[in-house]
Short mmCIF file of C-alpha atoms and ligand atoms in Angstrom, two decimals:
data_model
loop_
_atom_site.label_atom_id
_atom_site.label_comp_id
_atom_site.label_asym_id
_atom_site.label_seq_id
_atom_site.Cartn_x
_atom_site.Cartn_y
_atom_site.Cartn_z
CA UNK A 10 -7.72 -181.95 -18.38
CA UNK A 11 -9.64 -179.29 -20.09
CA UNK A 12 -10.27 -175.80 -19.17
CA UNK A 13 -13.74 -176.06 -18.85
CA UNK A 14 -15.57 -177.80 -15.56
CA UNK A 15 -14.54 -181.63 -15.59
CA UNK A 16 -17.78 -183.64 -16.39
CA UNK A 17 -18.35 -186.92 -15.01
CA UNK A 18 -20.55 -189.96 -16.06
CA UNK A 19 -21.48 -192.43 -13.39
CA UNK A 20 -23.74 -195.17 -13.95
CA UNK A 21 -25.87 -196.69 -11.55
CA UNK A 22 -25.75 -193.26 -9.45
CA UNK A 23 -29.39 -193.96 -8.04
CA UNK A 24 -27.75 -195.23 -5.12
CA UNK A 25 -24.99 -196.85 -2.72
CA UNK A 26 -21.89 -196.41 -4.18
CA UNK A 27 -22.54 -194.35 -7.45
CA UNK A 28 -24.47 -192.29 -5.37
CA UNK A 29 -22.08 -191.11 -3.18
CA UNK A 30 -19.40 -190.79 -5.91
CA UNK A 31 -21.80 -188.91 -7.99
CA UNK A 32 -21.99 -186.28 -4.86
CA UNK A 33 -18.54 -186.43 -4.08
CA UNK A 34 -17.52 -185.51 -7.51
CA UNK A 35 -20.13 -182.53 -7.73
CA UNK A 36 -19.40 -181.06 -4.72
CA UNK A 37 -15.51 -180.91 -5.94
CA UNK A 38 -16.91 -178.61 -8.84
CA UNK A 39 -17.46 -181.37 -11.85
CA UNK A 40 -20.74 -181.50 -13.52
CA UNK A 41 -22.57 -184.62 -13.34
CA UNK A 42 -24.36 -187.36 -15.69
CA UNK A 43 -26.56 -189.74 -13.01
CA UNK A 44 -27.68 -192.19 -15.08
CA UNK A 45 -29.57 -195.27 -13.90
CA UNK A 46 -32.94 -197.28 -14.42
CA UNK A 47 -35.20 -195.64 -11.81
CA UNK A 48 -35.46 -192.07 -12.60
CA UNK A 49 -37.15 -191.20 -9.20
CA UNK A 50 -34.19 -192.45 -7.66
CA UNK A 51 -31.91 -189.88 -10.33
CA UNK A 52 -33.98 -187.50 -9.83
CA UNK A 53 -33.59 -187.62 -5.91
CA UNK A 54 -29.50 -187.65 -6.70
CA UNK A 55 -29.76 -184.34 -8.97
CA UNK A 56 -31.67 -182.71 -6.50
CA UNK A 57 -29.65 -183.55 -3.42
CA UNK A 58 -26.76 -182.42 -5.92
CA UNK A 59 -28.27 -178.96 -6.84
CA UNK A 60 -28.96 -178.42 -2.95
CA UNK A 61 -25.32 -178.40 -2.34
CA UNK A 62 -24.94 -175.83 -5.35
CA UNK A 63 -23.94 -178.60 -7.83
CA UNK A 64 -24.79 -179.30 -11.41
CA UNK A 65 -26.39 -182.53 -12.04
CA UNK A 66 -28.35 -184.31 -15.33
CA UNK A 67 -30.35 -187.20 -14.95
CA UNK A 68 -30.09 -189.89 -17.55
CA UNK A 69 -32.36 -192.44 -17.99
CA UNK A 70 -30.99 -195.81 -19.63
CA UNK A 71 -29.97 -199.55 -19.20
CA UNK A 72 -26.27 -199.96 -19.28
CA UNK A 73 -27.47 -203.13 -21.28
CA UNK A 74 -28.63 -201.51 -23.98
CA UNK A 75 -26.88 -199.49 -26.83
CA UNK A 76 -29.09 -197.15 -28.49
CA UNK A 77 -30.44 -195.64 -24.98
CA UNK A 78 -26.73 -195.28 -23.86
CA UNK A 79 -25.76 -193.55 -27.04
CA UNK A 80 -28.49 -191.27 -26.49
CA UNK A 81 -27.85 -190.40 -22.92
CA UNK A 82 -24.18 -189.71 -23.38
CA UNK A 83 -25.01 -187.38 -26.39
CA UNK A 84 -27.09 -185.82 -24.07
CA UNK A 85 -24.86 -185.32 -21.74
CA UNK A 86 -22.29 -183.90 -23.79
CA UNK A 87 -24.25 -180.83 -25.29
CA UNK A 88 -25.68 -180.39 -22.13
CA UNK A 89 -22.18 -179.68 -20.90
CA UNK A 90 -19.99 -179.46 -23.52
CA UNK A 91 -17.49 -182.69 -23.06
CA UNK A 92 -16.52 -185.80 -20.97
CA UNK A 93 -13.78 -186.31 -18.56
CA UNK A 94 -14.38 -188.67 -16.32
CA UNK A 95 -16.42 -192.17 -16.71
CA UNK A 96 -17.52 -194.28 -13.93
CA UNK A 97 -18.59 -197.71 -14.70
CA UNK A 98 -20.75 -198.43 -11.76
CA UNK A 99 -24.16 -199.81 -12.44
CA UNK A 100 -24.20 -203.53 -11.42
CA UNK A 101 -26.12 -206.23 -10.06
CA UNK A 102 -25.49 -209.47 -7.60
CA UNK A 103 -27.75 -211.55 -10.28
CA UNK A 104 -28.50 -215.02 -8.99
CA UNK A 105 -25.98 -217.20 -7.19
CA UNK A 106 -26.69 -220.42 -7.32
CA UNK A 107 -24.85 -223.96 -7.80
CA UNK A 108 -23.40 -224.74 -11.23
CA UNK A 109 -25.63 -227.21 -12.60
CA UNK A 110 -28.86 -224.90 -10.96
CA UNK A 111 -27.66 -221.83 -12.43
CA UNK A 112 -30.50 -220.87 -15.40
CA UNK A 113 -28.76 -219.96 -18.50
CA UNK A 114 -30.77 -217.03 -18.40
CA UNK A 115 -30.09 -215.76 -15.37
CA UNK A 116 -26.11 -216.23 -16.32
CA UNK A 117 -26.82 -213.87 -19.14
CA UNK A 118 -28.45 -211.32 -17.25
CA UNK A 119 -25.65 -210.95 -14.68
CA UNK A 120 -23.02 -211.13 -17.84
CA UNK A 121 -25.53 -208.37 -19.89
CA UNK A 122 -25.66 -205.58 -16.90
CA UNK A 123 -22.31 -206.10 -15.70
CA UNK A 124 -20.07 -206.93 -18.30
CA UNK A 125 -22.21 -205.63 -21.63
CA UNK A 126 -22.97 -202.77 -19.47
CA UNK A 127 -19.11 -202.30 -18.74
CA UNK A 128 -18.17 -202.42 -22.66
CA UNK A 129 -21.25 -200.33 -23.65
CA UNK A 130 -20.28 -197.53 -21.32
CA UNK A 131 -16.98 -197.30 -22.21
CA UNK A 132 -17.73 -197.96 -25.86
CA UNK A 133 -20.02 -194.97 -25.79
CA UNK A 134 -17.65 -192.46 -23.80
CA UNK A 135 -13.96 -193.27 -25.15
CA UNK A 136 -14.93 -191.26 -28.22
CA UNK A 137 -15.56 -187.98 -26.40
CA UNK A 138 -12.68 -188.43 -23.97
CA UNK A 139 -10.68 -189.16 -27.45
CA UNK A 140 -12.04 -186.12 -28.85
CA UNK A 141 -10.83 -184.43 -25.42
CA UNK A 142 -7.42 -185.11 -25.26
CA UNK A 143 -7.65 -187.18 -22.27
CA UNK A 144 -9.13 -188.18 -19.54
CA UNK A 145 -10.24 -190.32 -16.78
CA UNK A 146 -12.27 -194.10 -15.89
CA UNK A 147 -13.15 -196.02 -13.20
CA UNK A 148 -14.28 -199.29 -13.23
CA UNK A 149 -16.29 -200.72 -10.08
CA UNK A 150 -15.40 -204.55 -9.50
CA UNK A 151 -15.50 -206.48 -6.93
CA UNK A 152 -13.17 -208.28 -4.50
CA UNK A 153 -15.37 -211.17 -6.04
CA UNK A 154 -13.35 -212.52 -8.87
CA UNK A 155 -10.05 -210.26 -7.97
CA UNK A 156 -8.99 -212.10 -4.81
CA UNK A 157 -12.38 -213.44 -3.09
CA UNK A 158 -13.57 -216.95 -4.69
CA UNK A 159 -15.82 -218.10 -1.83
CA UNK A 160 -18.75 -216.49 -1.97
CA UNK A 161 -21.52 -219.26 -2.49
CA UNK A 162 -22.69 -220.00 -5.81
CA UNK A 163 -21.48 -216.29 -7.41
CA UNK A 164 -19.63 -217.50 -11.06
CA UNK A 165 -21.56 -215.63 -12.90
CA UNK A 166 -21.01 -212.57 -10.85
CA UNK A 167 -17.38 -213.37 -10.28
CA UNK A 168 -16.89 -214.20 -14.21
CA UNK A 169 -17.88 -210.39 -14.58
CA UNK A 170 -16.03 -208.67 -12.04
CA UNK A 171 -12.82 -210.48 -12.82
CA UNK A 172 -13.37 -209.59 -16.65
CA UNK A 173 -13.66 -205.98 -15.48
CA UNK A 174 -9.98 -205.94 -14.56
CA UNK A 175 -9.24 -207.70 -17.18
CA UNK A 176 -10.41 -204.79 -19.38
CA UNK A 177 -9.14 -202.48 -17.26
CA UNK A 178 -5.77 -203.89 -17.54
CA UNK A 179 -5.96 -204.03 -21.68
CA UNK A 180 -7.67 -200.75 -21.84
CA UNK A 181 -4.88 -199.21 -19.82
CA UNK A 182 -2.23 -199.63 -22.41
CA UNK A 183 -4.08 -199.11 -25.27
CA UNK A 184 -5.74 -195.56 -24.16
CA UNK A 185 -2.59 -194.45 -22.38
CA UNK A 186 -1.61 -192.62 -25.95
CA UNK A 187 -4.65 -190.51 -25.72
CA UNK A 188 -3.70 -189.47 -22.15
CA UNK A 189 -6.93 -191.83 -21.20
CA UNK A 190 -6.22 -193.05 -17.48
CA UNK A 191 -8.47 -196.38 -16.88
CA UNK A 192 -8.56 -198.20 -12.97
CA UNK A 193 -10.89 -200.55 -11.06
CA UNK A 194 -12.11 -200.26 -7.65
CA UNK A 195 -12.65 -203.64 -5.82
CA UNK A 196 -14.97 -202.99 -2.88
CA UNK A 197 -15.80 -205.65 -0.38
CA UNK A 198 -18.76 -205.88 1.68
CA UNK A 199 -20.53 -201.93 1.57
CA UNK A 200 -23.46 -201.29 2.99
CA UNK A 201 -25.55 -200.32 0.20
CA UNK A 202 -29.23 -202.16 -0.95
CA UNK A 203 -27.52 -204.18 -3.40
CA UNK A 204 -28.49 -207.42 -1.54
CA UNK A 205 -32.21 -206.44 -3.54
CA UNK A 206 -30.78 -207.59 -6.58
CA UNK A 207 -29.35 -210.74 -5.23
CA UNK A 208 -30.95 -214.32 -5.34
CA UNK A 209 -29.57 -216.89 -3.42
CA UNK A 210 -30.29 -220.80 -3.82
CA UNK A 211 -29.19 -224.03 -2.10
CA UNK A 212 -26.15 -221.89 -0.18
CA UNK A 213 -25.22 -225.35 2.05
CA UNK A 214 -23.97 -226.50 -1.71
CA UNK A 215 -22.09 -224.07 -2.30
CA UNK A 216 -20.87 -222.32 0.90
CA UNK A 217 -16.99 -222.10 1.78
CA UNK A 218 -16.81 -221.58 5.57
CA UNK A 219 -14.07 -218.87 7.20
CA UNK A 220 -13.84 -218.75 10.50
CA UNK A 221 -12.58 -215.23 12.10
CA UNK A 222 -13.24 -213.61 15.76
CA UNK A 223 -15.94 -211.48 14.83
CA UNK A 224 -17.72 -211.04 10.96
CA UNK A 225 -16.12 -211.12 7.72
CA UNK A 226 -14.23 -207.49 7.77
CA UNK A 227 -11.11 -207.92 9.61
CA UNK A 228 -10.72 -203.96 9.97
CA UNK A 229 -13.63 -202.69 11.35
CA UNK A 230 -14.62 -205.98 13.53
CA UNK A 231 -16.39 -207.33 11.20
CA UNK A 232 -19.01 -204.29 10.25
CA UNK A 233 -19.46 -203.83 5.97
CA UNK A 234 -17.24 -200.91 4.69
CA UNK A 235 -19.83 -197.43 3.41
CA UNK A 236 -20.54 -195.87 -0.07
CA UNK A 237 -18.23 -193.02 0.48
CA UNK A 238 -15.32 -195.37 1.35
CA UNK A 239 -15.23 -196.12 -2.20
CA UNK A 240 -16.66 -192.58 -3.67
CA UNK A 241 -13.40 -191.10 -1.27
CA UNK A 242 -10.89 -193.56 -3.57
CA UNK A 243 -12.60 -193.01 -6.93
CA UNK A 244 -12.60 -189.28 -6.37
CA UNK A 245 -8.75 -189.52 -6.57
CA UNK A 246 -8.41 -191.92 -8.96
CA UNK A 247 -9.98 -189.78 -11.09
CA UNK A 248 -7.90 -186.51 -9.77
CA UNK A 249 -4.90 -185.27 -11.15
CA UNK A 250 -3.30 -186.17 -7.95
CA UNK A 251 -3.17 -189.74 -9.43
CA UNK A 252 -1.69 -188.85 -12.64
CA UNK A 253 0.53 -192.18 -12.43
CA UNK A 254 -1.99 -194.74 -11.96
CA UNK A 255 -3.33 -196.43 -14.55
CA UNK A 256 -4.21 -200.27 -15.23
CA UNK A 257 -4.32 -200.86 -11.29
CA UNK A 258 -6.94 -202.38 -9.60
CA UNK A 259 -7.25 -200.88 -6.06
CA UNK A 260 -9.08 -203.38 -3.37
CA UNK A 261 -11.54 -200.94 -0.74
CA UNK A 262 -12.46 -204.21 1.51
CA UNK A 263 -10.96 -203.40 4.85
CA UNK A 264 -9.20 -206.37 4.56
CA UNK A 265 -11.97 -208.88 4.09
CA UNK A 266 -10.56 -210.15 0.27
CA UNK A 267 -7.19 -211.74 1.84
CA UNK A 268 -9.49 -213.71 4.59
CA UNK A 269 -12.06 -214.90 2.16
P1 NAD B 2 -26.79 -200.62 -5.52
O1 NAD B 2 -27.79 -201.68 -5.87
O2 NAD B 2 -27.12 -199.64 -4.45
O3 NAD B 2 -26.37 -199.79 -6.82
C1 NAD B 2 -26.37 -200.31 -8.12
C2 NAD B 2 -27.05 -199.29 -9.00
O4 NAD B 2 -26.98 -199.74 -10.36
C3 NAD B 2 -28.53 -199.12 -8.66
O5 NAD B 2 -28.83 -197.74 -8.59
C4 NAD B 2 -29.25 -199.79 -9.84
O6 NAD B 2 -30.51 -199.19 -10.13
C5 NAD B 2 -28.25 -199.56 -10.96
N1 NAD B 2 -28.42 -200.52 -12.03
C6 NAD B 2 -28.57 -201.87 -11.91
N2 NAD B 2 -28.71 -202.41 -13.12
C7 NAD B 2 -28.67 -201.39 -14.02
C8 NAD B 2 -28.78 -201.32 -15.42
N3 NAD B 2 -28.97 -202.42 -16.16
N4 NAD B 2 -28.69 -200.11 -16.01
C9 NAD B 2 -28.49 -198.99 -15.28
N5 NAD B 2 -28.39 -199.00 -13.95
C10 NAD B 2 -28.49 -200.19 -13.33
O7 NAD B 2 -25.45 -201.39 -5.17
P2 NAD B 2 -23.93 -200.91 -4.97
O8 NAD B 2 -23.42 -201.81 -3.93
O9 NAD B 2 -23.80 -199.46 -4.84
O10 NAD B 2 -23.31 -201.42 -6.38
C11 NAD B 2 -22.51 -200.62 -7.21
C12 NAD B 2 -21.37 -201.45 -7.77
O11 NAD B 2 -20.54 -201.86 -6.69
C13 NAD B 2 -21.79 -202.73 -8.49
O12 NAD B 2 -21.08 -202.85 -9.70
C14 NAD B 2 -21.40 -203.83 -7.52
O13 NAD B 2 -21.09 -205.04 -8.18
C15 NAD B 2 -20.19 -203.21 -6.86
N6 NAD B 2 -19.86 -203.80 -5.56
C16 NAD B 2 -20.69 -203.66 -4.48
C17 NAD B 2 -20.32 -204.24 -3.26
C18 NAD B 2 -21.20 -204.14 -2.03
O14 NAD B 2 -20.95 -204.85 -1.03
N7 NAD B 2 -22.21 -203.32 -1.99
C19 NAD B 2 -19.14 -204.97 -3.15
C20 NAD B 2 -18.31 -205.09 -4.28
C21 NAD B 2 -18.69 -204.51 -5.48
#
């Protein structure tokens, strides 16, 4: 990595997870892109960042869409002079629904944030990290699609999360000769406001029942994992300490993908 402070992009750093991965990585000296879709939100991240004597920019843009992404990681990179780490965050639930209820519209909305958004944020960044001589990206999945197929009526969100290891996976090998390190998170059930950008119809179609003593989290008896669970395991990924891993999705679900 270069000599210079590392600097990290995280998307979707307005809150939950990217938010506390956005701190954790600031407060361990890198400099920090927030980018998101609510700015007040950002702006609330940069400050809390700056508080704790961190260095934080706030980027305004839809992972969705190209030309504002361009823009924001150009900004980012003359405001601090490189890229090092990427972390592909931003993500919604969409709406989960039966099959045949499912509006082809709202498929492409879940496919254009979370999988569009994916590609466009690591088409964006690979140049600079190119340009680097290395560096490091996390992908945020799900346990959804990776080892969790009963969540009612989620295919579209499922379709996207298992793609994202799927490009993981390709991306390792074919960045691994410019020292580019790419891994997925898989977090299961974290208490974060996600659930606002979920829409649920006609569950009793779609539902797969699991019975267990207590909740869905076999770990903690039942009670959803927290943000910094998974900030704590992309803060290493992304550390020299895991100069070996690469291509490997790593689950964060206390347990909860091997019982459903
Ligand atoms: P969250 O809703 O708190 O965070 C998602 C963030 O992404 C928000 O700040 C939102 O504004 C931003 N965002 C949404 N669409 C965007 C877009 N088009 N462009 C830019 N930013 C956008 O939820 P979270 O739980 O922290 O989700 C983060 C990631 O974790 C998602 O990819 C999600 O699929 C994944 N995940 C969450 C859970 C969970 O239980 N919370 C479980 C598994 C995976």
């Amino acid at each position: 990595m270069a000599s210079r402070s590392s600097v990290a992009l995280v998307t979707g750093a307005g809150s939950g997870i990217g938010r506390a991965t956005a701190c954790m990585l600031a407060a361990n000296g890198t400099k920090v892109g927030v980018l998101g879709r609510t700015r007040l939100e950002l702006e609330e991240v940069a400050a809390e960042i700056s508080a704790q004597g961190g260095e934080a920019l706030v980027l305004e843009a839809d992972v969705s869409e190209e030309i504002p992404m361009r823009k924001a990681v150009d900004a980012l990179v003359s405001a601090f002079g490189g890229l090092d780490i990427i972390v592909a965050n931003a993500g919604i639930n969409g709406v989960w629904a039966p099959i045949d209820d499912l509006q082809p519209f709202e498929w492409d909305e879940t496919i254009a944030v979370n999988l569009r958004g994916t590609f466009l944020t690591l088409h964006t960044t690979v140049p600079h990290l190119k340009q680097n001589g290395g560096g490091a990206i996390v992908v945020v999945s799900s346990i959804n699609g990776t080892r969790t197929f009963t969540t009612p009526g989620a295919t579209a969100y499922t379709a996207t999360k298992a793609a994202q290891v799927a490009m993981v996976q390709q991306l390792a090998l074919e960045l691994a000769r410019h020292q580019i390190r790419v891994n997925a998170v898989c977090p299961g059930e974290i208490d974060t406001s996600i659930s606002e950008n979920t829409s649920l119809r006609r569950e009793e179609e779609t539902a797969i029942p699991v019975d267990w003593p207590v909740g869905q989290v076999p770990i903690t008896g039942g009670k959803p994992g927290r943000s910094q669970d998974v900030a704590e395991v992309i803060r290493f990924l992304v550390s020299d300490e895991a100069r070996h891993i690469t291509g490997s999705p790593v689950w964060v679900d206390g347990g909860q993908g091997l019982l459903r």
